[in-house]
Short mmCIF file of C-alpha atoms in Angstrom, two decimals:
data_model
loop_
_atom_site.label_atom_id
_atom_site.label_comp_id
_atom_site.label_asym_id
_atom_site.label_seq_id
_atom_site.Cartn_x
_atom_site.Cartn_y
_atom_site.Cartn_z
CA UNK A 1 61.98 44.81 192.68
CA UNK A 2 58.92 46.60 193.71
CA UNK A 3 57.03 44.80 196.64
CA UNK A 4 53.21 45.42 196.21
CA UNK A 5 50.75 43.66 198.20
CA UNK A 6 53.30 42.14 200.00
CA UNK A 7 54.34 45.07 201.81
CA UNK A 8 50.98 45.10 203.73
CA UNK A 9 52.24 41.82 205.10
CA UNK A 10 55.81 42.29 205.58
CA UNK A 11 55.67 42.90 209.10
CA UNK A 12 54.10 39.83 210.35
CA UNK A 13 56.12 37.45 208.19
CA UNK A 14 59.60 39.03 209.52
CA UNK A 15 58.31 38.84 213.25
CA UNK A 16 61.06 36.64 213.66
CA UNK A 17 63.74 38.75 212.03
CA UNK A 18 66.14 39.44 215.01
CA UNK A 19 65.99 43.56 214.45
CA UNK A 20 67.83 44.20 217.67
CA UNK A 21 70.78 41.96 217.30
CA UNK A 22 71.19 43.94 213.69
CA UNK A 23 71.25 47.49 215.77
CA UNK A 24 73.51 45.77 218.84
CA UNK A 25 75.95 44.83 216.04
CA UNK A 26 76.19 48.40 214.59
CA UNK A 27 76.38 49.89 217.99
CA UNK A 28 79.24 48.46 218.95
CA UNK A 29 81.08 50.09 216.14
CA UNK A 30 79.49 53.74 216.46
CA UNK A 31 77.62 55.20 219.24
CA UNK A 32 75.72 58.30 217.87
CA UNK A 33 75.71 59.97 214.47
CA UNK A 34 73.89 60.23 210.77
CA UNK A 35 72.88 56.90 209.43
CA UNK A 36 71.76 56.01 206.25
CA UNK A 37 69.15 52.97 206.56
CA UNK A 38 69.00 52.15 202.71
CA UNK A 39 66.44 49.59 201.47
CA UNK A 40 64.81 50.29 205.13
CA UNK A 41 61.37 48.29 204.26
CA UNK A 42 58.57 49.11 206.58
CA UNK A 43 61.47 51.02 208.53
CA UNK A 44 61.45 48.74 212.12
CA UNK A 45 65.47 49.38 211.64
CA UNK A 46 65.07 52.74 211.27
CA UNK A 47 62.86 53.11 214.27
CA UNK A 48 65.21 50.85 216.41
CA UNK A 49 68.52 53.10 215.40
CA UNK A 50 66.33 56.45 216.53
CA UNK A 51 65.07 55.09 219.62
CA UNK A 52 68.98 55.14 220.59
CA UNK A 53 69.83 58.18 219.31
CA UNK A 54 71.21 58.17 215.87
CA UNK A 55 69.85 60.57 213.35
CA UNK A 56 68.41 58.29 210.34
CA UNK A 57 67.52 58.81 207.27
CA UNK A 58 65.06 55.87 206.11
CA UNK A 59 65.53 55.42 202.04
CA UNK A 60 63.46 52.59 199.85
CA UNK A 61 62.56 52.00 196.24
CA UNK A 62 59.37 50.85 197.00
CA UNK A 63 56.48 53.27 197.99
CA UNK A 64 54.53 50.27 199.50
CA UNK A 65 57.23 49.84 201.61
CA UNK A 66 58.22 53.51 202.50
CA UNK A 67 54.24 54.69 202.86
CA UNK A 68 54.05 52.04 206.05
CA UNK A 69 57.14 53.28 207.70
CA UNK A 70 56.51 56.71 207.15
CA UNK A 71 53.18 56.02 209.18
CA UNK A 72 54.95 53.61 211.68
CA UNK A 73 57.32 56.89 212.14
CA UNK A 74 54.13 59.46 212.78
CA UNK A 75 53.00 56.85 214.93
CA UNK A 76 55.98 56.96 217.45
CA UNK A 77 56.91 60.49 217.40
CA UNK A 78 59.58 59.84 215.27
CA UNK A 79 60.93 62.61 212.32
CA UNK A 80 62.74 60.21 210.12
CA UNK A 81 63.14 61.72 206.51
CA UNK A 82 61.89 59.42 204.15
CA UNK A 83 63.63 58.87 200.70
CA UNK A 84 62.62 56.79 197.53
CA UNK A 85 65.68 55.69 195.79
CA UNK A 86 67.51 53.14 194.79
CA UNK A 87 70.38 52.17 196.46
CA UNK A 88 72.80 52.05 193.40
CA UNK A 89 71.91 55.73 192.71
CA UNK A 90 71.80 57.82 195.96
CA UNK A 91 71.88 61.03 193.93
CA UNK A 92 74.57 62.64 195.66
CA UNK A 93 73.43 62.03 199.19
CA UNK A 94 76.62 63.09 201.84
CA UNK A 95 77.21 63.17 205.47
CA UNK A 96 76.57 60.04 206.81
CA UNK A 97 78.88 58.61 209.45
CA UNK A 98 77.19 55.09 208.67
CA UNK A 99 75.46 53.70 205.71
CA UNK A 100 73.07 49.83 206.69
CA UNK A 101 71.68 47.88 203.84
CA UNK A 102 69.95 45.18 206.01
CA UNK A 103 68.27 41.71 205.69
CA UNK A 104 69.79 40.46 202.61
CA UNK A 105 68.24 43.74 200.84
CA UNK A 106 71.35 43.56 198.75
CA UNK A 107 70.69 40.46 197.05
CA UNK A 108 68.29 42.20 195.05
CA UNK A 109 70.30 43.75 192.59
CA UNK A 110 71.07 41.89 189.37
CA UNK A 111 73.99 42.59 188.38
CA UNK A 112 77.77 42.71 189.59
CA UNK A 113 77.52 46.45 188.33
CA UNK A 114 74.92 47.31 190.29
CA UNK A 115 76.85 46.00 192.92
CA UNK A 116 79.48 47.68 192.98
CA UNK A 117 77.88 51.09 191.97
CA UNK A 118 75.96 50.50 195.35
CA UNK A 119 79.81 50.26 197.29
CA UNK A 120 80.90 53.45 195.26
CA UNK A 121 77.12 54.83 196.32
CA UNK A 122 77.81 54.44 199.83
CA UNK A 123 80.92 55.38 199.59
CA UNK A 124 80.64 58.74 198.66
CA UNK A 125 77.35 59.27 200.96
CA UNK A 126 79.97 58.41 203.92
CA UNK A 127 82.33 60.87 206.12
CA UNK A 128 85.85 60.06 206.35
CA UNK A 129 86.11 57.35 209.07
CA UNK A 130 82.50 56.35 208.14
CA UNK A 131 81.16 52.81 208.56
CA UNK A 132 79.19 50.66 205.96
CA UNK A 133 77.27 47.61 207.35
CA UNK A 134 75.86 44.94 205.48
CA UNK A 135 74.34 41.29 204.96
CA UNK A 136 73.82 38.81 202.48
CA UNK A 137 72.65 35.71 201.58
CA UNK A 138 75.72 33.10 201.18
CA UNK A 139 75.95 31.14 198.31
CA UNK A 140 75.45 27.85 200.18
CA UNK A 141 72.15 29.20 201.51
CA UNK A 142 71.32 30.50 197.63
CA UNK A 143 72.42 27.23 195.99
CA UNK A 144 71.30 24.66 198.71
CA UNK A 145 69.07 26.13 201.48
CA UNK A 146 66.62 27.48 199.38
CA UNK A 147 66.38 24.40 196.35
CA UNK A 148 64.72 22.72 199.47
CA UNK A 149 61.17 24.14 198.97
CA UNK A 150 58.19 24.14 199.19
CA UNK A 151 57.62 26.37 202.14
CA UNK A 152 54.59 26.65 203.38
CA UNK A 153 53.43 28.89 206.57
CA UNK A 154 50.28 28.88 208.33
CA UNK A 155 49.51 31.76 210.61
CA UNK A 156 46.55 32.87 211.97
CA UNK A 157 45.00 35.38 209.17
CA UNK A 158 47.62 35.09 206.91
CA UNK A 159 49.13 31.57 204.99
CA UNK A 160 51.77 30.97 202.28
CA UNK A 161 53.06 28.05 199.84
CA UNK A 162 56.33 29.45 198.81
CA UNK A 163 57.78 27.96 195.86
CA UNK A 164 61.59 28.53 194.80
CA UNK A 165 64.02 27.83 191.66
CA UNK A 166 67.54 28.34 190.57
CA UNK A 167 67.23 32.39 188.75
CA UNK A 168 68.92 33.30 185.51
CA UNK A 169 72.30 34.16 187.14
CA UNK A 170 75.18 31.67 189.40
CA UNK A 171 73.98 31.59 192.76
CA UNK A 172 70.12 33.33 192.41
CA UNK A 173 67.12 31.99 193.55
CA UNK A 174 63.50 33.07 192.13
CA UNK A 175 61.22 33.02 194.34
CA UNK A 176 57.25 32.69 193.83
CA UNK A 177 55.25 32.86 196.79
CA UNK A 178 51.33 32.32 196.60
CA UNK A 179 49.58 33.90 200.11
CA UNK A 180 46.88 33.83 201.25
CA UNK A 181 44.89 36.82 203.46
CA UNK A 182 42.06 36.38 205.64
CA UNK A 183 39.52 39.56 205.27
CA UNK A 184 36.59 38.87 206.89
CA UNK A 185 35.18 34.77 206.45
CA UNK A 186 36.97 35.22 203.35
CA UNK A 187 40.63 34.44 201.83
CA UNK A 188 42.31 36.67 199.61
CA UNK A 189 45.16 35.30 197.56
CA UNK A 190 47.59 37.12 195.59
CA UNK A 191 51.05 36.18 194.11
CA UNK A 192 54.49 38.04 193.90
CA UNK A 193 57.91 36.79 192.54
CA UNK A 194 61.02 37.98 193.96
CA UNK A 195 64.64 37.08 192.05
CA UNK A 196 67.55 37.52 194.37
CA UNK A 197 71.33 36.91 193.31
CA UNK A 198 74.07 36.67 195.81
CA UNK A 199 77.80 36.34 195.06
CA UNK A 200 81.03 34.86 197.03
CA UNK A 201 82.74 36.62 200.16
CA UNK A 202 85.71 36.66 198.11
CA UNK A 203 84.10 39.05 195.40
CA UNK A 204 82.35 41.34 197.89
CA UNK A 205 85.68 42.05 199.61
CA UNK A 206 87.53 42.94 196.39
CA UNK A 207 84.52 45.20 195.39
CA UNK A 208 84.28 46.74 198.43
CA UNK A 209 87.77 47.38 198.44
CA UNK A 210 88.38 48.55 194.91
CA UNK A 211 85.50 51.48 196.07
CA UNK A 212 88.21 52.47 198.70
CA UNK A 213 86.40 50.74 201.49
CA UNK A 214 89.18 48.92 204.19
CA UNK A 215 87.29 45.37 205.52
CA UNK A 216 86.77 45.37 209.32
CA UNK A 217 85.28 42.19 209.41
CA UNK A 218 83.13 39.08 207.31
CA UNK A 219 81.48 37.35 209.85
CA UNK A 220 78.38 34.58 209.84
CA UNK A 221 74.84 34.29 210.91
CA UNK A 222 75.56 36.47 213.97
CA UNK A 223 78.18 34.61 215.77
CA UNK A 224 80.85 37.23 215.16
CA UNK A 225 82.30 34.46 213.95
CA UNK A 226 84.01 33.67 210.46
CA UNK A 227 81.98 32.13 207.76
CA UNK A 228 82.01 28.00 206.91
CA UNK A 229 80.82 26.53 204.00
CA UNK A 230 77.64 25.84 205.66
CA UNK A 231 76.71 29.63 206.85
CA UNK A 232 73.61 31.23 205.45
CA UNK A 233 73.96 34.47 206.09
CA UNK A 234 77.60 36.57 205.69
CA UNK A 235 77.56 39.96 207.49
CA UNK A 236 80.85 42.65 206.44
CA UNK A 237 81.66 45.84 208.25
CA UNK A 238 83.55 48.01 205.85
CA UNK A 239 84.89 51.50 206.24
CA UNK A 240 86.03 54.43 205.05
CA UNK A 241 89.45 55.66 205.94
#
């Protein structure tokens, strides 16, 4: 997935995205040190785990997405390298004492492979004793949550109708989102379809672990609590002993 236009908008539809519970969470773990922020978007994470200290390293596939951080960065002061890559294919990145794939970025990958190859990714990229933080969309969320469209939002300059349908795997969802842009008196609209695929706990665990990750913890929609068959969003802390 390559976000285009919607990159430009990214930041005003995830106002709402609670950024600093995501950084509290991975701060209680580790308090300084190289992280990783794979999948980073416009890079708010990024910015949030530098403001306290950590040395990040922002990596995206999309240029959209990695052009705006990159200026949010200059913008604060910040030197965060910048990387374009996929996060099944780190090309022999090392050193990191945590890797983050945030905000259900995971989801996008198609394949069981790919998921995997991401664990064995991070794997490697980590120091011994390294931590690997993630979160994903349940399957109850993926199968139920989502079937419940349409969406629509109406901000100020910008507007959606956000359609969704089962994908082409168990437990995706395809999403096709219509928005529409105020520039000027005028409206611009523009489309973009997004496929995500998520799996069950169970599967992540034994994938994580078969990369040589131990499981510190599954827990659900920030509660630090365990998953129920109604949670929507499944956070793991894995690591690497």
């Amino acid at each position: 997935m390559r976000y285009g236009k919607f990159a430009s908008v990214y930041d005003e539809l995830m106002e709402d995205v609670p950024y600093e519970k995501w950084v509290e969470w991975v701060a209680s773990q580790i308090q300084s040190g190289k992280i990783l922020d794979l999948a980073c978007g416009t890079g708010t994470l990024s910015q949030l785990f530098s403001e306290m200290g950590f040395e990040v390293t922002a990596s995206d596939l999309s240029e959209e997405m990695l052009t705006i951080a990159s200026q949010r960065f200059q913008e604060a002061g910040q030197h965060i390298p910048v990387l374009q890559l996929s996060m099944d294919n780190l090309e022999g990145l090392s050193g990191f004492d945590a890797v983050t794939i945030a905000i259900d970025s995971l989801n996008y990958l198609d394949t069981e492979k790919q998921v995997q190859q991401t664990f064995k990714e991070v794997f490697a990229a980590l120091n011994e004793g390294g931590h690997f933080f993630f979160d994903v969309h349940s399957v109850y969320k993926v199968d139920h949550v989502y079937m419940d469209s349409p969406f629509v939002y109406d901000g100020e300059d910008i507007a959606y109708i956000w359609h969704t349908e089962p994908g082409n795997y168990a437990h995706s969802v395809i999403h096709d989102i219509t928005f529409f842009i105020q520039q000027g008196q005028l409206f611009e609209r523009f489309e973009e379809t997004h496929e995500q695929r998520t799996f069950k706990v169970a599967d992540y665990a034994a994938w994580l672990e078969a990369a040589g990750f131990q499981v510190e913890s599954v827990t659900a929609d920030f509660t630090g609590e365990a998953p129920d068959v109604e949670s929507e969003r499944i956070f793991f802390h894995a690591k690497k002993n």
